[in-house]
Short mmCIF file of C-alpha atoms and ligand atoms in Angstrom, two decimals:
data_model
loop_
_atom_site.label_atom_id
_atom_site.label_comp_id
_atom_site.label_asym_id
_atom_site.label_seq_id
_atom_site.Cartn_x
_atom_site.Cartn_y
_atom_site.Cartn_z
CA GLY A 251 4.00 -10.56 21.18
CA THR A 252 4.61 -11.56 17.51
CA VAL A 253 3.39 -9.79 14.48
CA VAL A 254 3.12 -12.15 11.37
CA ILE A 255 3.70 -10.05 8.14
CA GLY A 256 3.15 -11.63 4.73
CA GLY A 257 5.03 -10.06 2.01
CA GLY A 258 7.17 -8.30 4.95
CA THR A 259 10.27 -8.27 2.62
CA GLY A 260 8.94 -5.42 0.50
CA PHE A 261 9.00 -1.70 0.63
CA LEU A 262 6.22 -1.49 3.02
CA GLY A 263 6.89 -4.74 4.83
CA THR A 264 10.52 -3.84 5.63
CA ALA A 265 9.73 -0.29 6.99
CA LEU A 266 6.80 -1.94 8.94
CA SER A 267 9.15 -4.68 10.57
CA LYS A 268 11.74 -2.17 11.57
CA HIS A 269 9.24 -0.05 13.12
CA LEU A 270 7.48 -2.77 15.12
CA LYS A 271 10.76 -4.25 16.34
CA ARG A 272 11.89 -0.80 17.69
CA ARG A 273 8.58 -0.86 19.65
CA GLY A 274 9.26 -4.18 21.17
CA TYR A 275 7.45 -6.66 18.92
CA GLU A 276 8.81 -9.80 17.51
CA VAL A 277 8.30 -10.08 13.62
CA LEU A 278 7.75 -13.11 11.63
CA ILE A 279 7.90 -12.61 7.84
CA ILE A 280 5.90 -14.89 5.43
CA SER A 281 7.78 -14.95 2.04
CA ARG A 282 7.99 -17.12 -1.11
CA LYS A 283 11.66 -17.69 -0.03
CA PRO A 284 12.97 -19.41 3.06
CA GLY A 285 15.36 -17.64 5.35
CA PRO A 286 15.94 -16.58 9.04
CA ASN A 287 13.01 -15.17 10.85
CA ARG A 288 10.87 -16.19 7.87
CA MET A 289 8.23 -18.86 7.01
CA THR A 290 7.06 -19.81 3.62
CA TRP A 291 3.44 -19.77 2.61
CA SER A 292 3.22 -23.57 2.71
CA GLU A 293 5.13 -23.83 6.02
CA MET A 294 2.40 -21.32 7.31
CA LEU A 295 -0.48 -23.40 5.99
CA LYS A 296 0.97 -26.60 7.62
CA ASN A 297 2.26 -25.27 11.02
CA GLY A 298 0.18 -22.03 11.55
CA PHE A 299 1.33 -19.07 13.29
CA PRO A 300 3.79 -18.75 16.64
CA GLU A 301 1.88 -19.29 19.82
CA ASN A 302 2.33 -15.48 20.98
CA THR A 303 0.94 -14.00 17.71
CA THR A 304 -0.78 -10.83 18.61
CA ALA A 305 -1.37 -9.65 14.91
CA VAL A 306 -1.41 -10.91 11.55
CA VAL A 307 -0.70 -8.49 8.64
CA ASN A 308 -0.61 -8.95 4.74
CA VAL A 309 1.35 -6.62 2.48
CA ALA A 310 2.26 -9.22 -0.23
CA GLY A 311 1.47 -8.44 -3.67
CA GLN A 312 3.21 -8.63 -7.10
CA ASN A 313 4.14 -4.98 -8.21
CA ILE A 314 1.50 -3.75 -10.51
CA LEU A 315 3.57 -1.18 -12.01
CA ASP A 316 6.59 -3.11 -13.07
CA PRO A 317 7.58 -1.63 -16.36
CA THR A 318 9.30 -4.68 -17.52
CA ARG A 319 6.17 -6.86 -17.27
CA ARG A 320 3.63 -6.50 -19.95
CA TRP A 321 -0.14 -6.41 -18.93
CA THR A 322 -1.00 -9.86 -20.08
CA GLU A 323 -3.77 -12.08 -18.47
CA GLY A 324 -0.92 -14.34 -17.00
CA PHE A 325 0.48 -11.21 -15.32
CA LYS A 326 -2.90 -9.93 -14.32
CA GLN A 327 -3.61 -13.50 -12.77
CA ASN A 328 -0.26 -13.14 -10.89
CA VAL A 329 -1.16 -9.63 -9.55
CA TRP A 330 -4.51 -11.02 -8.30
CA ALA A 331 -3.44 -14.28 -6.86
CA SER A 332 -0.40 -12.73 -5.01
CA ARG A 333 -2.93 -10.58 -3.16
CA VAL A 334 -6.14 -12.47 -2.85
CA ASN A 335 -4.75 -15.82 -2.50
CA THR A 336 -2.23 -14.98 0.30
CA THR A 337 -4.82 -13.18 2.16
CA ARG A 338 -7.17 -16.30 1.88
CA TYR A 339 -4.29 -18.45 3.24
CA MET A 340 -3.87 -16.31 6.31
CA ALA A 341 -7.71 -16.20 6.83
CA GLN A 342 -7.73 -19.97 6.45
CA VAL A 343 -4.77 -20.35 9.06
CA ILE A 344 -6.54 -17.95 11.41
CA GLN A 345 -9.91 -20.04 11.39
CA GLU A 346 -8.36 -23.53 11.36
CA LYS A 347 -5.46 -23.29 13.93
CA ASP A 348 -5.72 -22.66 17.54
CA VAL A 349 -3.68 -19.56 17.80
CA LYS A 350 -5.93 -16.60 17.37
CA PRO A 351 -4.43 -13.22 16.72
CA SER A 352 -6.32 -10.15 18.13
CA CYS A 353 -6.35 -8.60 14.72
CA PHE A 354 -5.92 -9.16 11.05
CA VAL A 355 -4.89 -6.03 9.07
CA VAL A 356 -4.45 -6.37 5.25
CA SER A 357 -3.59 -4.06 2.41
CA SER A 358 -6.08 -2.96 -0.29
CA GLY A 359 -5.87 0.10 -2.49
CA VAL A 360 -7.66 3.52 -3.15
CA GLY A 361 -8.43 1.91 -6.68
CA PHE A 362 -11.48 0.73 -4.96
CA TYR A 363 -13.10 4.19 -5.37
CA PRO A 364 -14.13 5.31 -8.75
CA PRO A 365 -11.81 8.05 -10.23
CA SER A 366 -13.24 11.58 -10.05
CA ASN A 367 -11.87 15.00 -9.88
CA THR A 368 -14.59 16.29 -7.64
CA VAL A 369 -16.02 13.66 -5.26
CA GLU A 370 -14.37 13.14 -1.94
CA TYR A 371 -14.49 9.56 -0.53
CA SER A 372 -14.58 8.48 3.22
CA GLU A 373 -14.40 4.75 3.98
CA ASP A 374 -18.24 4.40 3.50
CA GLY A 375 -17.68 5.79 -0.33
CA PRO A 376 -18.93 3.43 -3.10
CA GLY A 377 -16.65 1.12 -5.21
CA GLY A 378 -15.38 -2.23 -6.08
CA ASP A 379 -17.18 -2.74 -9.13
CA PHE A 380 -16.15 -1.00 -12.09
CA ASP A 381 -12.75 -2.02 -13.45
CA PHE A 382 -9.98 -4.66 -12.86
CA LEU A 383 -8.19 -2.95 -9.94
CA SER A 384 -11.47 -2.09 -8.03
CA ARG A 385 -12.67 -5.52 -8.47
CA LEU A 386 -9.43 -6.75 -7.32
CA CYS A 387 -9.65 -4.53 -4.11
CA LYS A 388 -13.05 -5.78 -3.40
CA ASP A 389 -12.04 -9.43 -3.59
CA TRP A 390 -8.90 -8.68 -1.68
CA GLU A 391 -10.83 -7.16 1.26
CA GLU A 392 -13.41 -9.92 1.06
CA ALA A 393 -10.68 -12.39 1.43
CA ALA A 394 -9.82 -10.87 4.81
CA GLN A 395 -13.37 -11.14 6.06
CA LEU A 396 -13.58 -13.60 9.08
CA PRO A 397 -16.61 -15.10 10.87
CA GLU A 398 -17.81 -12.78 13.76
CA ASP A 399 -17.65 -15.33 16.40
CA LEU A 400 -13.98 -15.65 15.90
CA ASN A 401 -13.53 -12.27 17.61
CA VAL A 402 -10.63 -11.34 15.37
CA ARG A 403 -10.83 -7.60 14.32
CA THR A 404 -10.12 -7.08 10.66
CA VAL A 405 -8.84 -3.99 9.04
CA GLN A 406 -8.50 -3.31 5.34
CA MET A 407 -6.05 -0.41 4.41
CA ARG A 408 -7.09 1.35 1.22
CA THR A 409 -3.60 2.70 0.50
CA GLY A 410 -2.79 5.49 -1.55
CA VAL A 411 0.61 5.93 -3.32
CA VAL A 412 3.23 5.39 -0.78
CA LEU A 413 5.83 8.07 -0.86
CA GLY A 414 9.46 7.13 0.46
CA ARG A 415 12.89 6.94 -0.74
CA GLU A 416 13.39 3.19 -0.42
CA GLY A 417 10.75 1.86 -3.00
CA GLY A 418 7.47 2.58 -4.85
CA MET A 419 7.04 5.59 -7.07
CA ILE A 420 9.75 7.76 -5.72
CA GLN A 421 12.39 5.14 -6.32
CA GLN A 422 11.15 5.04 -10.02
CA LEU A 423 10.99 8.83 -10.25
CA ILE A 424 13.86 10.00 -8.45
CA VAL A 425 16.43 10.04 -11.32
CA PRO A 426 14.32 11.75 -13.93
CA PHE A 427 13.31 14.43 -11.46
CA PHE A 428 16.90 14.99 -10.15
CA LEU A 429 17.78 15.46 -13.85
CA GLY A 430 14.99 18.10 -14.18
CA LEU A 431 13.18 15.67 -16.52
CA GLY A 432 10.13 15.27 -14.17
CA GLY A 433 6.61 16.46 -14.49
CA PRO A 434 2.90 15.72 -14.24
CA VAL A 435 1.35 12.89 -15.97
CA GLY A 436 -1.07 14.11 -18.65
CA SER A 437 -2.87 17.43 -17.75
CA GLY A 438 -1.85 16.94 -14.19
CA THR A 439 -5.30 17.83 -12.84
CA GLN A 440 -6.14 14.44 -11.69
CA PRO A 441 -6.08 13.95 -7.77
CA MET A 442 -3.31 12.03 -6.41
CA PRO A 443 -4.11 10.29 -3.18
CA TRP A 444 -0.73 9.88 -1.29
CA ILE A 445 0.81 8.92 2.06
CA HIS A 446 4.38 9.09 3.36
CA ILE A 447 6.16 5.78 4.11
CA ARG A 448 6.30 6.62 7.90
CA ASP A 449 2.63 7.43 8.02
CA ILE A 450 1.51 4.13 6.37
CA VAL A 451 3.65 2.25 8.77
CA GLY A 452 2.26 4.49 11.59
CA LEU A 453 -1.23 3.72 10.41
CA TYR A 454 -0.64 -0.01 10.31
CA THR A 455 0.76 0.29 13.89
CA HIS A 456 -2.25 2.27 15.00
CA ALA A 457 -4.61 -0.34 13.41
CA ILE A 458 -2.85 -3.07 15.25
CA GLN A 459 -2.95 -1.49 18.62
CA ASN A 460 -6.47 0.18 18.56
CA ALA A 461 -9.48 -1.92 19.05
CA SER A 462 -11.64 1.10 17.79
CA VAL A 463 -10.31 0.57 14.23
CA THR A 464 -12.24 -1.84 12.31
CA GLY A 465 -13.09 -2.48 8.59
CA ALA A 466 -11.99 -0.36 5.63
CA LEU A 467 -9.42 2.14 6.62
CA ASN A 468 -8.19 4.79 4.12
CA GLY A 469 -4.36 5.03 4.18
CA VAL A 470 -3.82 8.42 2.69
CA ALA A 471 -2.60 11.83 4.02
CA PRO A 472 -5.18 14.47 5.03
CA GLN A 473 -3.91 16.87 2.33
CA LEU A 474 -5.68 16.46 -1.18
CA ILE A 475 -3.23 17.31 -3.94
CA THR A 476 -3.30 16.83 -7.63
CA ASN A 477 -0.53 14.99 -9.77
CA LYS A 478 0.86 18.36 -10.76
CA GLU A 479 1.01 19.60 -7.28
CA PHE A 480 2.99 16.39 -6.42
CA ALA A 481 5.37 16.94 -9.36
CA GLN A 482 5.89 20.64 -8.22
CA ALA A 483 6.70 19.69 -4.62
CA PHE A 484 9.16 16.83 -5.62
CA GLY A 485 10.90 18.99 -8.15
CA GLY A 486 10.86 21.94 -5.76
CA ALA A 487 12.49 19.93 -2.89
CA LEU A 488 15.30 18.84 -5.36
CA TRP A 489 15.66 22.37 -6.51
CA ARG A 490 15.01 21.21 -10.08
CA PRO A 491 12.27 22.28 -12.78
CA SER A 492 9.45 19.88 -13.08
CA PHE A 493 7.27 21.11 -15.87
CA ILE A 494 8.00 18.47 -18.63
CA PRO A 495 4.67 16.53 -18.72
CA LEU A 496 4.60 12.79 -19.49
CA PRO A 497 1.75 12.53 -22.11
CA SER A 498 -1.14 10.03 -21.16
CA PHE A 499 -0.69 8.19 -24.41
CA VAL A 500 2.90 7.46 -23.63
CA VAL A 501 1.92 5.96 -20.09
CA ASN A 502 -0.97 4.14 -21.64
CA GLY A 503 1.46 2.57 -24.20
CA MET A 504 3.93 1.67 -21.80
CA PHE A 505 1.69 0.09 -19.18
CA GLY A 506 -1.47 -0.55 -21.03
CA SER A 507 -4.54 1.63 -20.30
CA ASP A 508 -6.10 -0.61 -17.46
CA ARG A 509 -3.08 -0.09 -15.11
CA ALA A 510 -2.11 3.23 -16.48
CA LYS A 511 -5.20 4.74 -14.87
CA VAL A 512 -3.35 4.49 -11.38
CA MET A 513 -1.40 7.43 -12.86
CA THR A 514 -3.57 9.03 -15.55
CA GLU A 515 -6.61 9.26 -13.17
CA GLY A 516 -7.17 9.60 -9.44
CA GLN A 517 -9.54 9.86 -6.60
CA LYS A 518 -9.92 12.33 -3.72
CA VAL A 519 -9.79 10.11 -0.66
CA VAL A 520 -9.93 11.33 3.00
CA PRO A 521 -8.67 9.58 6.03
CA THR A 522 -11.75 10.01 8.04
CA LYS A 523 -11.34 7.01 10.38
CA ALA A 524 -7.75 7.52 10.98
CA LEU A 525 -8.38 11.01 12.26
CA GLU A 526 -11.61 10.05 14.11
CA THR A 527 -9.73 7.46 15.85
CA GLY A 528 -6.79 9.65 16.88
CA TYR A 529 -4.06 8.93 14.38
CA GLU A 530 -1.56 11.93 14.09
CA PHE A 531 0.17 12.23 10.87
CA LYS A 532 3.67 13.05 10.83
CA TYR A 533 3.70 14.09 7.12
CA PRO A 534 0.30 15.77 6.73
CA ASP A 535 1.65 18.10 3.86
CA ILE A 536 3.47 17.10 0.52
CA ALA A 537 5.98 19.89 1.00
CA LEU A 538 7.29 18.43 4.10
CA ALA A 539 7.12 14.87 2.94
CA ALA A 540 8.98 15.81 -0.17
CA ALA A 541 11.62 17.42 1.73
CA GLU A 542 12.18 14.26 3.45
CA PHE A 543 12.19 11.76 0.68
CA SER A 544 14.42 14.09 -1.51
CA LYS A 545 17.26 14.59 0.90
CA ILE A 546 20.72 14.17 -0.85
CA ILE A 547 22.15 12.19 2.10
CA TYR A 548 19.42 9.88 2.86
CA THR A 549 19.45 8.21 6.35
CA ASP A 550 16.41 6.34 7.70
P1 NDP B 757 6.70 -4.67 -2.97
O1 NDP B 757 6.74 -5.03 -4.35
O2 NDP B 757 7.91 -3.87 -2.35
O3 NDP B 757 6.60 -6.01 -1.96
C1 NDP B 757 5.52 -6.86 -1.78
C2 NDP B 757 6.24 -8.34 -1.26
O4 NDP B 757 5.13 -9.16 -1.83
C3 NDP B 757 7.52 -8.60 -1.91
O5 NDP B 757 8.46 -8.34 -1.03
C4 NDP B 757 7.31 -10.26 -2.10
O6 NDP B 757 7.73 -10.77 -0.93
C5 NDP B 757 5.82 -10.42 -2.15
N1 NDP B 757 5.25 -10.86 -3.56
C6 NDP B 757 5.56 -10.25 -4.83
N2 NDP B 757 5.20 -10.92 -5.67
C7 NDP B 757 4.42 -11.98 -5.18
C8 NDP B 757 3.72 -13.20 -5.74
N3 NDP B 757 3.69 -13.17 -7.02
N4 NDP B 757 3.23 -13.99 -4.71
C9 NDP B 757 3.40 -13.90 -3.43
N5 NDP B 757 4.16 -12.88 -2.91
C10 NDP B 757 4.57 -11.84 -3.69
O7 NDP B 757 5.35 -3.97 -2.52
P2 NDP B 757 4.93 -2.58 -1.51
O8 NDP B 757 5.76 -3.05 -0.21
O9 NDP B 757 5.25 -1.36 -2.21
O10 NDP B 757 3.45 -2.72 -1.34
C11 NDP B 757 2.86 -3.92 -0.50
C12 NDP B 757 1.51 -3.90 -0.73
O11 NDP B 757 0.74 -2.81 -0.57
C13 NDP B 757 1.02 -4.50 -1.98
O12 NDP B 757 0.08 -5.36 -1.86
C14 NDP B 757 0.75 -3.22 -2.72
O13 NDP B 757 -0.37 -3.65 -3.84
C15 NDP B 757 -0.09 -2.42 -1.86
N6 NDP B 757 0.07 -0.96 -2.01
C16 NDP B 757 1.14 -0.37 -2.41
C17 NDP B 757 1.24 0.84 -2.75
C18 NDP B 757 2.60 1.61 -2.98
O14 NDP B 757 2.54 2.81 -3.33
N7 NDP B 757 3.67 1.02 -2.77
C19 NDP B 757 0.07 1.68 -2.94
C20 NDP B 757 -1.15 0.91 -2.64
C21 NDP B 757 -1.22 -0.37 -2.28
P3 NDP B 757 8.67 -12.25 -1.21
O15 NDP B 757 9.49 -11.91 -2.41
O16 NDP B 757 9.39 -12.28 -0.04
O17 NDP B 757 7.80 -13.46 -1.42
#
């Protein structure tokens, strides 16, 4: 069948498309720009999904940590709308059109949970009500809620920092770390919920294929690490020192304290549901993951 992927042109979306195609699925991407094997959001609202659609996924979202964009009200509005509205549009199409997928799997973030250096969060942990990003996650997850009688299983992936060579944080950090200029953010004692790109792609696929997976799903590796341990693993894999800290005030100044929190604070998030439903992590360990995304000659 076909898997429809909103934001399928991005870092996660590209990796997920490739993976699903290798497993025999057809992929249709929903994008702002028209192209082959793509539909725009307005075309989707008008025409609905292809008849053989088995799953609908949403990984669209304006990049929150784009350093070229100031954290203004307008930009925050973009960050919000690109996630919540796109999810609403997909939910609307599922409800209004005849084609019903078996599941609707959408992205959310670990920013749902309150930062803490001690508390560990399973999917039933509290959150969604204390700052901009947590409220965004709550609205994003609610936008994916469908009436029970539709019989479409919904999964909200509370994703940690996705580590892979082709995008996200590693793409931004590989040059400074390669030059030996990398290091922890602030004290480095804050937890850093993380997941390797192959595992987040694997977990999306697991969520699509397993009827036992429903509701919030923590998209993180089983190993809890701190920001400093991440810096050490990355530097170590590149054979570079990694002790030059990036002071919190610099990060706050660059990004604005609201979104700088993604780096200066963190939460300990545990993949309880993924493990209970039988997902096996390919990169459960940060040293193993770092060895993969730090290879000099990188082939996917
Ligand atoms: P990318 O920035 O690589 O891609 C996201 C896609 O979203 C883009 O390709 C783009 O598609 C679409 N998009 C961007 N801006 C807008 C907009 N203003 N309106 C509508 N669509 C837009 O993101 P990632 O692949 O890294 O992340 C995917 C999702 O996962 C995001 O929602 C993100 O918040 C979430 N996530 C990612 C994490 C990470 O570490 N990467 C961590 C936690 C959550 P197009 O140009 O084709 O329209």
